[in-house]
Amino acid sequence: MSDVSRTVLVLGGARSGKSAFAERLVLSGEGLAHYIATGRAWDDEMRERISQHRERRGELWTTHEEPLALTALLSQLDSPENVILVDCLTLWVTNLMMEEGADIDAAFSALAQHAASARAKIVFVSNEVGLGIVPDNRMARQFRDLAGRLHQDIAAMSAQVYFIAAGLPLKMKG
Amino acid sequence: MSDVSRTVLVLGGARSGKSAFAERLVLSGEGLAHYIATGRAWDDEMRERISQHRERRGELWTTHEEPLALTALLSQLDSPENVILVDCLTLWVTNLMMEEGADIDAAFSALAQHAASARAKIVFVSNEVGLGIVPDNRMARQFRDLAGRLHQDIAAMSAQVYFIAAGLPLKMKG
Amino acid sequence: MSDVSRTVLVLGGARSGKSAFAERLVLSGEGLAHYIATGRAWDDEMRERISQHRERRGELWTTHEEPLALTALLSQLDSPENVILVDCLTLWVTNLMMEEGADIDAAFSALAQHAASARAKIVFVSNEVGLGIVPDNRMARQFRDLAGRLHQDIAAMSAQVYFIAAGLPLKMKG
């Protein structure tokens, strides 16, 4: 890990309060707040969620939507005065899996490398999905494996890692 | 959170030892021990579990069964000499979802409000269910979302929150 | 718990980095490193995993494969100079469930008893599988219950218990 990493990883389950925790983390510090939504508005349920998020975040944030080229967008925004929330890594993994011909290994290592030395502060939010029964479905197993690997890679490059349950943070690193 | 909250939330996975931990917590303190079972004896498997629980708890407890009107029962028992174990919140959420016309939002906020200022000590047990793969089934997704929200609400009102794995407690708050 | 237990339990989700953590734990100490693989090479995917593991571990380890008679093998290797990694308990539970006529309760208590007083240092790796939605499938529910009970039994007999997420250890005991 780079000694200069300012990156934070916020892991948690569904409805654990991980996004709200990450938002408070960004707003409690200095810097210009950027929000990168990686989710695609596939259906009304998702559109509704995105618009609720947008409303809750209000005027303090600049919002970006980027389902795939996450590292490229982070590079564009890579200035010390920026604090960037990425919500969330698991949706990005899903999008990569859906994208024909995507080189997932290369995408993971580019992101981890960027995370290790970024000048902006980056707060990654991601879903921990590996603590249930092995899924029957092969795609789901692959997704779970990829998410787990990415979490390990990003955690290794992060200055701080939090695990959130019931809205409460548990510091795992930093 | 009320400064006077005596409420405790004990979260854990299936067969994590969360109920046994909560029972020890209740019995290690002062007070008259009450046990509220929220589960319905749908089938023989469940009836067997309830009767095993009852046997293990023995004579020290007053047992109540209440699948829905949990906050009303807690209000009736709300005296400083009572210590009340509620086992568990996730079954209560399931019962609310099954009940036609139930106002789940209202039920959640009534319970959280009661938890914040109860004079009895209340120990809530609940299943963490949000750390696996997103379920295919819409009802299961809704259940997971509701349970997660309720955990956040109750945790915010609790003096102490524990996460249990392999029978071991991890203190997340208090 | 025996005061002399040297046993360690390493719990974590899928791709949490639990095996790599356990391997480092074994190699960082003194002693002759033994690796017990409990998994059966059912299919090519599994064979590939086992061979990758073998390659990563290299020449420092003596490797054993034992799907069922785990406690018997541990007894054979029970000498103070040995450090034994068992990877993993959840696959052993699966194998017991598949084995007609296996006395799972007896197998669990023999293992826990051995863990409490072994002269070799034993590091058990296991999957936490109880933090998702209740599975539809009855076998999966039974597996989840058995794994949870075994984790409680082994944790009670262990000197140290770790929970791993994103490659990071959280000490729960010891």
Short mmCIF file of C-alpha atoms in Angstrom, two decimals:
data_model
loop_
_atom_site.label_atom_id
_atom_site.label_comp_id
_atom_site.label_asym_id
_atom_site.label_seq_id
_atom_site.Cartn_x
_atom_site.Cartn_y
_atom_site.Cartn_z
CA MET A 1 0.00 0.00 0.00
CA SER A 2 1.11 3.48 -0.76
CA ASP A 3 1.79 5.47 2.38
CA VAL A 4 0.02 8.39 0.83
CA SER A 5 -3.26 6.62 0.09
CA ARG A 6 -6.27 8.63 1.23
CA THR A 7 -8.70 6.01 -0.05
CA VAL A 8 -11.49 4.67 2.17
CA LEU A 9 -13.53 1.48 1.66
CA VAL A 10 -16.97 1.25 3.25
CA LEU A 11 -18.35 -2.30 3.17
CA GLY A 12 -21.74 -3.39 4.41
CA GLY A 13 -24.85 -5.44 3.76
CA ALA A 14 -28.09 -4.42 2.12
CA ARG A 15 -29.72 -1.52 3.97
CA SER A 16 -26.91 -1.41 6.45
CA GLY A 17 -26.59 2.37 6.25
CA LYS A 18 -23.28 2.17 4.38
CA SER A 19 -24.10 4.90 1.84
CA ALA A 20 -25.35 7.31 4.50
CA PHE A 21 -22.21 6.65 6.55
CA ALA A 22 -20.01 7.29 3.50
CA GLU A 23 -21.88 10.50 2.71
CA ARG A 24 -21.34 11.79 6.24
CA LEU A 25 -17.67 10.86 5.97
CA VAL A 26 -17.31 12.94 2.81
CA LEU A 27 -19.24 15.92 4.12
CA SER A 28 -17.48 15.97 7.50
CA GLY A 29 -14.16 16.66 5.80
CA GLU A 30 -12.86 19.46 3.62
CA GLY A 31 -13.07 19.44 -0.16
CA LEU A 32 -15.49 19.55 -3.04
CA ALA A 33 -17.92 16.64 -2.84
CA HIS A 34 -18.41 14.52 -5.95
CA TYR A 35 -20.81 11.61 -6.18
CA ILE A 36 -20.28 8.87 -8.79
CA ALA A 37 -23.30 6.62 -9.27
CA THR A 38 -22.31 3.38 -10.98
CA GLY A 39 -25.84 1.96 -11.11
CA ARG A 40 -27.84 1.81 -14.29
CA ALA A 41 -31.46 2.90 -14.15
CA TRP A 42 -32.71 -0.46 -15.53
CA ASP A 43 -36.19 -0.16 -14.14
CA ASP A 44 -38.53 2.10 -12.23
CA GLU A 45 -37.40 0.69 -8.87
CA MET A 46 -33.82 1.69 -9.63
CA ARG A 47 -34.79 5.08 -11.10
CA GLU A 48 -36.74 5.78 -7.93
CA ARG A 49 -33.74 4.89 -5.76
CA ILE A 50 -31.40 7.11 -7.75
CA SER A 51 -33.76 10.04 -7.57
CA GLN A 52 -34.22 9.56 -3.80
CA HIS A 53 -30.44 9.53 -3.39
CA ARG A 54 -30.10 12.65 -5.46
CA GLU A 55 -32.72 14.41 -3.35
CA ARG A 56 -31.08 13.40 -0.08
CA ARG A 57 -27.68 14.56 -1.22
CA GLY A 58 -28.99 17.96 -2.24
CA GLU A 59 -26.96 20.86 -3.57
CA LEU A 60 -23.64 20.11 -1.89
CA TRP A 61 -22.65 17.47 -4.41
CA THR A 62 -21.68 17.28 -8.06
CA THR A 63 -23.25 14.08 -9.38
CA HIS A 64 -21.79 11.87 -12.12
CA GLU A 65 -23.19 8.68 -13.60
CA GLU A 66 -20.63 6.19 -14.87
CA PRO A 67 -21.45 2.49 -15.17
CA LEU A 68 -18.14 1.28 -16.66
CA ALA A 69 -15.29 3.76 -17.17
CA LEU A 70 -14.90 4.38 -13.47
CA THR A 71 -11.11 4.66 -13.33
CA ALA A 72 -11.08 7.07 -16.27
CA LEU A 73 -13.61 9.33 -14.53
CA LEU A 74 -11.67 9.15 -11.25
CA SER A 75 -8.53 10.18 -13.14
CA GLN A 76 -10.31 13.21 -14.59
CA LEU A 77 -11.40 14.23 -11.10
CA ASP A 78 -8.04 13.49 -9.50
CA SER A 79 -7.22 16.73 -7.77
CA PRO A 80 -6.38 17.13 -4.05
CA GLU A 81 -9.36 19.38 -3.40
CA ASN A 82 -11.88 16.74 -4.52
CA VAL A 83 -13.55 14.17 -2.28
CA ILE A 84 -15.27 11.52 -4.36
CA LEU A 85 -17.87 9.03 -3.22
CA VAL A 86 -18.23 5.98 -5.50
CA ASP A 87 -21.56 4.24 -4.91
CA CYS A 88 -21.07 1.39 -5.42
CA LEU A 89 -18.38 -1.09 -6.46
CA THR A 90 -20.74 -4.06 -6.60
CA LEU A 91 -22.90 -2.39 -9.25
CA TRP A 92 -19.75 -1.62 -11.22
CA VAL A 93 -18.79 -5.31 -11.06
CA THR A 94 -22.28 -6.22 -12.30
CA ASN A 95 -21.93 -3.82 -15.21
CA LEU A 96 -18.52 -5.24 -16.15
CA MET A 97 -19.96 -8.77 -16.11
CA MET A 98 -22.79 -7.67 -18.44
CA GLU A 99 -20.39 -5.97 -20.87
CA GLU A 100 -19.31 -8.31 -23.60
CA GLY A 101 -15.56 -8.44 -23.98
CA ALA A 102 -14.75 -6.47 -20.84
CA ASP A 103 -11.34 -7.31 -19.36
CA ILE A 104 -12.36 -7.53 -15.73
CA ASP A 105 -8.90 -8.37 -14.38
CA ALA A 106 -7.40 -5.35 -16.12
CA ALA A 107 -10.24 -3.12 -14.90
CA PHE A 108 -9.73 -4.30 -11.30
CA SER A 109 -6.01 -3.73 -11.28
CA ALA A 110 -6.30 -0.30 -12.91
CA LEU A 111 -8.78 0.74 -10.22
CA ALA A 112 -6.68 -0.65 -7.37
CA GLN A 113 -3.59 1.08 -8.71
CA HIS A 114 -5.44 4.38 -8.99
CA ALA A 115 -6.81 3.94 -5.45
CA ALA A 116 -3.30 3.49 -4.07
CA SER A 117 -1.97 6.81 -5.30
CA ALA A 118 -4.93 9.08 -6.03
CA ARG A 119 -4.55 12.71 -5.02
CA ALA A 120 -8.28 13.10 -4.51
CA LYS A 121 -9.79 11.44 -1.50
CA ILE A 122 -11.95 8.53 -2.70
CA VAL A 123 -14.59 6.81 -0.59
CA PHE A 124 -15.73 3.53 -2.12
CA VAL A 125 -19.03 1.99 -1.00
CA SER A 126 -19.59 -1.70 -1.66
CA ASN A 127 -21.90 -4.54 -0.70
CA GLU A 128 -20.50 -7.47 1.21
CA VAL A 129 -22.27 -10.40 -0.51
CA GLY A 130 -20.20 -13.42 0.48
CA LEU A 131 -21.67 -14.34 3.86
CA GLY A 132 -24.69 -16.36 2.80
CA ILE A 133 -25.15 -19.83 1.38
CA VAL A 134 -23.30 -20.61 -1.88
CA PRO A 135 -25.70 -19.55 -4.65
CA ASP A 136 -27.04 -22.24 -7.04
CA ASN A 137 -26.63 -19.91 -9.94
CA ARG A 138 -23.20 -19.90 -11.62
CA MET A 139 -23.35 -16.19 -12.51
CA ALA A 140 -24.12 -15.35 -8.90
CA ARG A 141 -21.16 -17.43 -7.74
CA GLN A 142 -18.89 -15.68 -10.22
CA PHE A 143 -20.19 -12.28 -9.13
CA ARG A 144 -19.57 -13.16 -5.49
CA ASP A 145 -16.03 -14.27 -6.25
CA LEU A 146 -15.28 -11.13 -8.26
CA ALA A 147 -16.71 -8.83 -5.61
CA GLY A 148 -14.69 -10.58 -2.92
CA ARG A 149 -11.47 -10.29 -4.91
CA LEU A 150 -12.08 -6.61 -5.65
CA HIS A 151 -12.76 -5.88 -1.98
CA GLN A 152 -9.47 -7.49 -1.03
CA ASP A 153 -7.60 -5.52 -3.71
CA ILE A 154 -9.14 -2.18 -2.77
CA ALA A 155 -8.85 -2.81 0.98
CA ALA A 156 -5.12 -3.51 0.53
CA MET A 157 -4.74 -0.09 -1.13
CA SER A 158 -6.94 1.83 1.30
CA ALA A 159 -5.95 3.94 4.26
CA GLN A 160 -9.16 3.04 6.08
CA VAL A 161 -11.70 0.23 5.81
CA TYR A 162 -15.06 0.19 7.61
CA PHE A 163 -17.61 -2.58 7.96
CA ILE A 164 -21.13 -1.22 8.56
CA ALA A 165 -23.99 -3.08 10.25
CA ALA A 166 -27.22 -1.55 11.54
CA GLY A 167 -25.86 1.88 10.64
CA LEU A 168 -22.84 1.44 12.92
CA PRO A 169 -19.24 1.47 11.70
CA LEU A 170 -16.63 -1.06 12.70
CA LYS A 171 -13.14 0.03 11.77
CA MET A 172 -11.21 -2.83 10.18
CA LYS A 173 -8.18 -0.82 9.08
CA GLY A 174 -6.63 2.61 9.66
CA MET B 1 -31.01 8.78 21.06
CA SER B 2 -32.38 9.20 24.50
CA ASP B 3 -29.61 9.34 27.12
CA VAL B 4 -31.69 7.11 29.31
CA SER B 5 -32.13 4.26 26.83
CA ARG B 6 -31.39 0.88 28.37
CA THR B 7 -32.22 -0.95 25.15
CA VAL B 8 -29.82 -3.53 23.71
CA LEU B 9 -29.77 -4.91 20.14
CA VAL B 10 -28.20 -8.33 19.55
CA LEU B 11 -27.63 -9.02 15.84
CA GLY B 12 -26.26 -12.20 14.36
CA GLY B 13 -26.57 -14.82 11.67
CA ALA B 14 -28.40 -18.14 11.75
CA ARG B 15 -27.12 -20.39 14.56
CA SER B 16 -24.67 -17.73 15.64
CA GLY B 17 -25.54 -18.12 19.31
CA LYS B 18 -27.30 -14.75 19.42
CA SER B 19 -30.31 -15.95 21.45
CA ALA B 20 -28.14 -17.75 24.01
CA PHE B 21 -25.98 -14.62 24.34
CA ALA B 22 -29.07 -12.45 24.84
CA GLU B 23 -30.45 -14.86 27.45
CA ARG B 24 -27.19 -14.72 29.42
CA LEU B 25 -27.26 -10.92 29.16
CA VAL B 26 -30.74 -10.82 30.68
CA LEU B 27 -30.01 -13.33 33.43
CA SER B 28 -26.68 -11.77 34.40
CA GLY B 29 -28.43 -8.56 35.44
CA GLU B 30 -31.08 -7.73 37.97
CA GLY B 31 -34.78 -7.76 37.24
CA LEU B 32 -37.66 -10.02 36.39
CA ALA B 33 -36.98 -11.87 33.16
CA HIS B 34 -39.64 -11.81 30.46
CA TYR B 35 -39.38 -13.61 27.16
CA ILE B 36 -41.44 -12.48 24.16
CA ALA B 37 -41.52 -15.01 21.33
CA THR B 38 -42.62 -13.33 18.09
CA GLY B 39 -42.53 -16.53 16.01
CA ARG B 40 -45.65 -18.35 14.93
CA ALA B 41 -45.77 -22.10 15.33
CA TRP B 42 -46.52 -22.65 11.62
CA ASP B 43 -45.26 -26.18 11.45
CA ASP B 44 -43.83 -29.00 13.54
CA GLU B 45 -40.25 -27.79 12.99
CA MET B 46 -41.14 -24.41 14.50
CA ARG B 47 -43.21 -25.91 17.33
CA GLU B 48 -40.25 -28.12 18.20
CA ARG B 49 -37.90 -25.11 18.27
CA ILE B 50 -40.24 -23.12 20.51
CA SER B 51 -40.61 -26.00 22.94
CA GLN B 52 -36.83 -26.54 23.05
CA HIS B 53 -36.36 -22.84 23.78
CA ARG B 54 -38.95 -22.97 26.52
CA GLU B 55 -37.24 -25.96 28.10
CA ARG B 56 -33.81 -24.35 27.99
CA ARG B 57 -35.10 -21.16 29.58
CA GLY B 58 -36.76 -23.02 32.43
CA GLU B 59 -38.55 -21.49 35.39
CA LEU B 60 -36.74 -18.18 35.58
CA TRP B 61 -38.72 -16.59 32.77
CA THR B 62 -42.25 -15.43 32.14
CA THR B 63 -42.98 -16.33 28.52
CA HIS B 64 -45.26 -14.35 26.19
CA GLU B 65 -46.14 -15.05 22.56
CA GLU B 66 -46.93 -12.03 20.42
CA PRO B 67 -46.56 -12.13 16.65
CA LEU B 68 -47.79 -8.60 15.86
CA ALA B 69 -48.73 -6.24 18.70
CA LEU B 70 -45.19 -6.13 20.04
CA THR B 71 -45.06 -2.49 21.05
CA ALA B 72 -48.39 -2.78 22.87
CA LEU B 73 -47.10 -5.74 24.86
CA LEU B 74 -43.83 -3.96 25.63
CA SER B 75 -45.85 -0.98 26.91
CA GLN B 76 -47.83 -3.23 29.24
CA LEU B 77 -44.60 -4.65 30.64
CA ASP B 78 -42.85 -1.28 30.84
CA SER B 79 -41.72 -1.15 34.42
CA PRO B 80 -38.13 -0.59 35.63
CA GLU B 81 -37.92 -3.98 37.34
CA ASN B 82 -38.57 -5.88 34.11
CA VAL B 83 -35.93 -7.14 31.70
CA ILE B 84 -37.51 -8.23 28.44
CA LEU B 85 -35.97 -10.38 25.75
CA VAL B 86 -37.66 -10.04 22.33
CA ASP B 87 -36.79 -13.04 20.12
CA CYS B 88 -36.79 -11.99 17.38
CA LEU B 89 -37.33 -8.84 15.31
CA THR B 90 -36.96 -10.59 11.96
CA LEU B 91 -39.89 -12.92 12.70
CA TRP B 92 -41.93 -9.89 13.70
CA VAL B 93 -41.09 -8.25 10.34
CA THR B 94 -42.18 -11.45 8.57
CA ASN B 95 -45.48 -11.43 10.46
CA LEU B 96 -46.10 -7.78 9.58
CA MET B 97 -45.45 -8.53 5.90
CA MET B 98 -47.97 -11.40 6.01
CA GLU B 99 -50.63 -9.28 7.68
CA GLU B 100 -52.90 -7.66 5.16
CA GLY B 101 -53.22 -3.92 5.69
CA ALA B 102 -50.46 -3.65 8.29
CA ASP B 103 -48.83 -0.21 8.39
CA ILE B 104 -45.23 -1.32 8.63
CA ASP B 105 -43.73 2.18 8.71
CA ALA B 106 -45.96 3.15 11.61
CA ALA B 107 -45.20 -0.11 13.43
CA PHE B 108 -41.44 0.45 13.01
CA SER B 109 -41.48 4.00 14.28
CA ALA B 110 -43.70 3.15 17.25
CA LEU B 111 -41.27 0.40 18.26
CA ALA B 112 -38.19 2.60 17.81
CA GLN B 113 -39.79 5.38 19.85
CA HIS B 114 -40.69 2.94 22.61
CA ALA B 115 -37.14 1.53 22.56
CA ALA B 116 -35.67 4.99 23.04
CA SER B 117 -37.46 5.74 26.29
CA ALA B 118 -38.62 2.44 27.79
CA ARG B 119 -38.25 2.10 31.54
CA ALA B 120 -37.89 -1.66 31.29
CA LYS B 121 -34.64 -2.96 29.91
CA ILE B 122 -35.32 -4.49 26.50
CA VAL B 123 -32.95 -6.86 24.70
CA PHE B 124 -33.88 -7.30 21.04
CA VAL B 125 -32.54 -10.29 19.13
CA SER B 126 -32.53 -10.13 15.34
CA ASN B 127 -31.08 -11.92 12.31
CA GLU B 128 -28.67 -10.09 10.09
CA VAL B 129 -29.85 -11.18 6.62
CA GLY B 130 -28.30 -8.63 4.27
CA LEU B 131 -24.82 -10.06 3.70
CA GLY B 132 -25.55 -12.61 0.99
CA ILE B 133 -26.31 -12.35 -2.70
CA VAL B 134 -29.36 -10.23 -3.67
CA PRO B 135 -32.31 -12.67 -3.60
CA ASP B 136 -34.18 -13.37 -6.87
CA ASN B 137 -37.46 -13.27 -5.04
CA ARG B 138 -39.07 -9.84 -4.68
CA MET B 139 -40.63 -10.63 -1.29
CA ALA B 140 -37.22 -11.70 0.03
CA ARG B 141 -35.67 -8.46 -1.23
CA GLN B 142 -38.42 -6.46 0.47
CA PHE B 143 -37.96 -8.42 3.69
CA ARG B 144 -34.22 -7.80 3.60
CA ASP B 145 -34.73 -4.09 3.06
CA LEU B 146 -37.26 -3.85 5.88
CA ALA B 147 -35.09 -5.81 8.32
CA GLY B 148 -32.10 -3.61 7.48
CA ARG B 149 -34.08 -0.42 8.03
CA LEU B 150 -35.49 -1.67 11.34
CA HIS B 151 -32.01 -2.63 12.55
CA GLN B 152 -30.75 0.86 11.78
CA ASP B 153 -33.72 2.44 13.57
CA ILE B 154 -33.42 0.26 16.68
CA ALA B 155 -29.62 0.51 16.78
CA ALA B 156 -29.89 4.30 16.74
CA MET B 157 -32.13 4.13 19.83
CA SER B 158 -30.10 1.50 21.68
CA ALA B 159 -27.56 1.94 24.44
CA GLN B 160 -25.65 -1.12 23.26
CA VAL B 161 -25.43 -3.08 20.03
CA TYR B 162 -23.70 -6.44 19.65
CA PHE B 163 -22.88 -8.45 16.56
CA ILE B 164 -22.56 -12.19 17.28
CA ALA B 165 -20.60 -14.73 15.25
CA ALA B 166 -19.64 -18.26 16.32
CA GLY B 167 -21.13 -17.50 19.75
CA LEU B 168 -18.77 -14.56 20.30
CA PRO B 169 -19.94 -10.97 20.80
CA LEU B 170 -18.48 -7.99 19.03
CA LYS B 171 -19.56 -4.72 20.59
CA MET B 172 -20.57 -2.23 17.92
CA LYS B 173 -21.98 0.42 20.25
CA GLY B 174 -22.02 1.28 23.95
CA MET C 1 -12.17 -24.27 27.21
CA SER C 2 -8.90 -25.87 28.02
CA ASP C 3 -6.32 -23.29 29.12
CA VAL C 4 -3.78 -25.03 26.95
CA SER C 5 -5.72 -24.84 23.69
CA ARG C 6 -3.59 -23.54 20.84
CA THR C 7 -6.44 -23.87 18.35
CA VAL C 8 -7.36 -20.97 16.06
CA LEU C 9 -10.60 -20.51 14.11
CA VAL C 10 -10.57 -18.30 11.01
CA LEU C 11 -14.09 -17.45 9.80
CA GLY C 12 -14.96 -15.45 6.73
CA GLY C 13 -17.12 -15.15 3.65
CA ALA C 14 -16.47 -16.33 0.12
CA ARG C 15 -13.29 -14.80 -1.30
CA SER C 16 -12.68 -12.92 1.92
CA GLY C 17 -9.01 -13.86 2.02
CA LYS C 18 -9.51 -16.23 4.96
CA SER C 19 -7.32 -19.05 3.57
CA ALA C 20 -4.46 -16.71 2.70
CA PHE C 21 -4.69 -15.18 6.18
CA ALA C 22 -4.62 -18.63 7.78
CA GLU C 23 -1.64 -19.67 5.66
CA ARG C 24 0.30 -16.58 6.75
CA LEU C 25 -0.64 -17.35 10.35
CA VAL C 26 0.81 -20.84 10.07
CA LEU C 27 3.98 -19.78 8.27
CA SER C 28 4.69 -16.84 10.58
CA GLY C 29 5.09 -19.20 13.54
CA GLU C 30 7.41 -22.06 14.30
CA GLY C 31 6.66 -25.66 13.43
CA LEU C 32 6.20 -28.04 10.56
CA ALA C 33 3.36 -26.88 8.32
CA HIS C 34 0.67 -29.39 7.38
CA TYR C 35 -2.25 -28.65 5.13
CA ILE C 36 -5.42 -30.74 5.31
CA ALA C 37 -7.76 -30.25 2.35
CA THR C 38 -11.26 -31.48 3.19
CA GLY C 39 -12.72 -30.71 -0.24
CA ARG C 40 -13.48 -33.42 -2.76
CA ALA C 41 -12.42 -32.84 -6.32
CA TRP C 42 -15.97 -33.32 -7.66
CA ASP C 43 -15.48 -31.43 -10.86
CA ASP C 44 -12.88 -29.61 -12.93
CA GLU C 45 -13.62 -26.30 -11.21
CA MET C 46 -12.76 -27.85 -7.84
CA ARG C 47 -9.73 -29.73 -9.17
CA GLU C 48 -8.43 -26.46 -10.59
CA ARG C 49 -8.89 -24.71 -7.24
CA ILE C 50 -7.08 -27.45 -5.36
CA SER C 51 -4.17 -27.40 -7.78
CA GLN C 52 -3.94 -23.58 -7.57
CA HIS C 53 -3.88 -23.85 -3.79
CA ARG C 54 -1.18 -26.49 -3.92
CA GLU C 55 0.92 -24.31 -6.21
CA ARG C 56 0.54 -21.23 -4.03
CA ARG C 57 1.53 -23.16 -0.91
CA GLY C 58 4.65 -24.59 -2.52
CA GLU C 59 7.26 -26.76 -0.87
CA LEU C 60 6.86 -25.57 2.69
CA TRP C 61 3.81 -27.71 3.36
CA THR C 62 2.93 -31.36 3.69
CA THR C 63 -0.46 -31.76 2.07
CA HIS C 64 -3.14 -34.25 3.12
CA GLU C 65 -6.58 -34.83 1.64
CA GLU C 66 -9.22 -36.05 4.04
CA PRO C 67 -12.92 -35.51 3.34
CA LEU C 68 -14.35 -37.34 6.40
CA ALA C 69 -11.99 -38.81 9.00
CA LEU C 70 -10.66 -35.40 9.99
CA THR C 71 -10.32 -36.02 13.73
CA ALA C 72 -8.51 -39.32 13.13
CA LEU C 73 -6.00 -37.59 10.86
CA LEU C 74 -5.53 -34.74 13.34
CA SER C 75 -4.85 -37.33 16.06
CA GLN C 76 -2.15 -38.96 13.92
CA LEU C 77 -0.50 -35.58 13.40
CA ASP C 78 -0.89 -34.50 17.03
CA SER C 79 2.62 -33.57 17.98
CA PRO C 80 3.75 -30.22 19.44
CA GLU C 81 6.04 -29.46 16.51
CA ASN C 82 3.21 -29.60 13.97
CA VAL C 83 1.09 -26.66 12.82
CA ILE C 84 -1.93 -27.87 10.90
CA LEU C 85 -4.18 -25.84 8.64
CA VAL C 86 -7.62 -27.40 8.04
CA ASP C 87 -9.24 -25.91 4.94
CA CYS C 88 -12.12 -25.96 5.46
CA LEU C 89 -14.73 -26.99 8.03
CA THR C 90 -17.71 -26.15 5.82
CA LEU C 91 -16.59 -28.64 3.15
CA TRP C 92 -16.17 -31.24 5.89
CA VAL C 93 -19.77 -30.57 7.02
CA THR C 94 -20.93 -30.97 3.42
CA ASN C 95 -19.11 -34.30 3.14
CA LEU C 96 -20.65 -35.54 6.41
CA MET C 97 -24.12 -34.60 5.15
CA MET C 98 -23.52 -36.54 1.92
CA GLU C 99 -22.29 -39.63 3.78
CA GLU C 100 -25.09 -42.05 4.48
CA GLY C 101 -25.24 -43.08 8.11
CA ALA C 102 -22.70 -40.53 9.35
CA ASP C 103 -23.22 -39.56 13.00
CA ILE C 104 -22.74 -35.83 12.63
CA ASP C 105 -23.28 -34.99 16.31
CA ALA C 106 -20.63 -37.49 17.34
CA ALA C 107 -18.24 -36.23 14.67
CA PHE C 108 -18.71 -32.63 15.84
CA SER C 109 -18.10 -33.39 19.48
CA ALA C 110 -15.05 -35.55 18.76
CA LEU C 111 -13.54 -32.69 16.74
CA ALA C 112 -14.34 -30.06 19.37
CA GLN C 113 -12.86 -32.23 22.10
CA HIS C 114 -9.71 -32.79 20.08
CA ALA C 115 -9.47 -29.03 19.36
CA ALA C 116 -9.61 -28.25 23.07
CA SER C 117 -6.57 -30.29 24.03
CA ALA C 118 -4.50 -30.90 20.88
CA ARG C 119 -0.76 -30.66 21.28
CA ALA C 120 -0.32 -29.57 17.68
CA LYS C 121 -1.41 -26.08 16.78
CA ILE C 122 -4.50 -26.32 14.59
CA VAL C 123 -5.82 -23.47 12.43
CA PHE C 124 -9.34 -24.14 11.18
CA VAL C 125 -10.67 -22.18 8.21
CA SER C 126 -14.42 -22.02 7.71
CA ASN C 127 -17.06 -20.15 5.73
CA GLU C 128 -19.55 -18.02 7.56
CA VAL C 129 -22.78 -18.81 5.67
CA GLY C 130 -25.53 -17.66 8.02
CA LEU C 131 -25.80 -13.96 7.20
CA GLY C 132 -28.02 -14.07 4.12
CA ILE C 133 -31.70 -14.71 3.58
CA VAL C 134 -33.07 -18.05 4.87
CA PRO C 135 -32.57 -20.49 1.96
CA ASP C 136 -35.67 -22.06 0.35
CA ASN C 137 -33.94 -25.39 0.15
CA ARG C 138 -34.23 -27.62 3.23
CA MET C 139 -30.75 -29.16 2.78
CA ALA C 140 -29.24 -25.68 2.59
CA ARG C 141 -31.04 -24.69 5.81
CA GLN C 142 -29.77 -27.83 7.52
CA PHE C 143 -26.24 -27.16 6.29
CA ARG C 144 -26.40 -23.59 7.57
CA ASP C 145 -27.60 -24.77 10.96
CA LEU C 146 -24.89 -27.43 11.22
CA ALA C 147 -22.13 -25.04 10.16
CA GLY C 148 -23.32 -22.47 12.69
CA ARG C 149 -23.37 -25.03 15.52
CA LEU C 150 -19.91 -26.32 14.62
CA HIS C 151 -18.49 -22.78 14.55
CA GLN C 152 -19.87 -22.16 18.03
CA ASP C 153 -18.42 -25.46 19.31
CA ILE C 154 -14.97 -24.89 17.81
CA ALA C 155 -14.88 -21.21 18.79
CA ALA C 156 -15.60 -22.18 22.39
CA MET C 157 -12.57 -24.48 22.35
CA SER C 158 -10.25 -22.09 20.51
CA ALA C 159 -7.59 -19.80 21.91
CA GLN C 160 -8.18 -17.30 19.10
CA VAL C 161 -11.01 -16.57 16.69
CA TYR C 162 -10.75 -14.23 13.71
CA PHE C 163 -13.41 -12.92 11.37
CA ILE C 164 -12.02 -11.96 7.95
CA ALA C 165 -13.55 -9.47 5.52
CA ALA C 166 -11.85 -7.93 2.49
CA GLY C 167 -8.65 -9.68 3.52
CA LEU C 168 -8.60 -7.93 6.91
CA PRO C 169 -8.77 -9.77 10.22
CA LEU C 170 -11.03 -8.81 13.08
CA LYS C 171 -10.09 -10.54 16.31
CA MET C 172 -13.17 -11.87 18.06
CA LYS C 173 -11.38 -13.85 20.77
CA GLY C 174 -7.90 -14.21 22.22
#
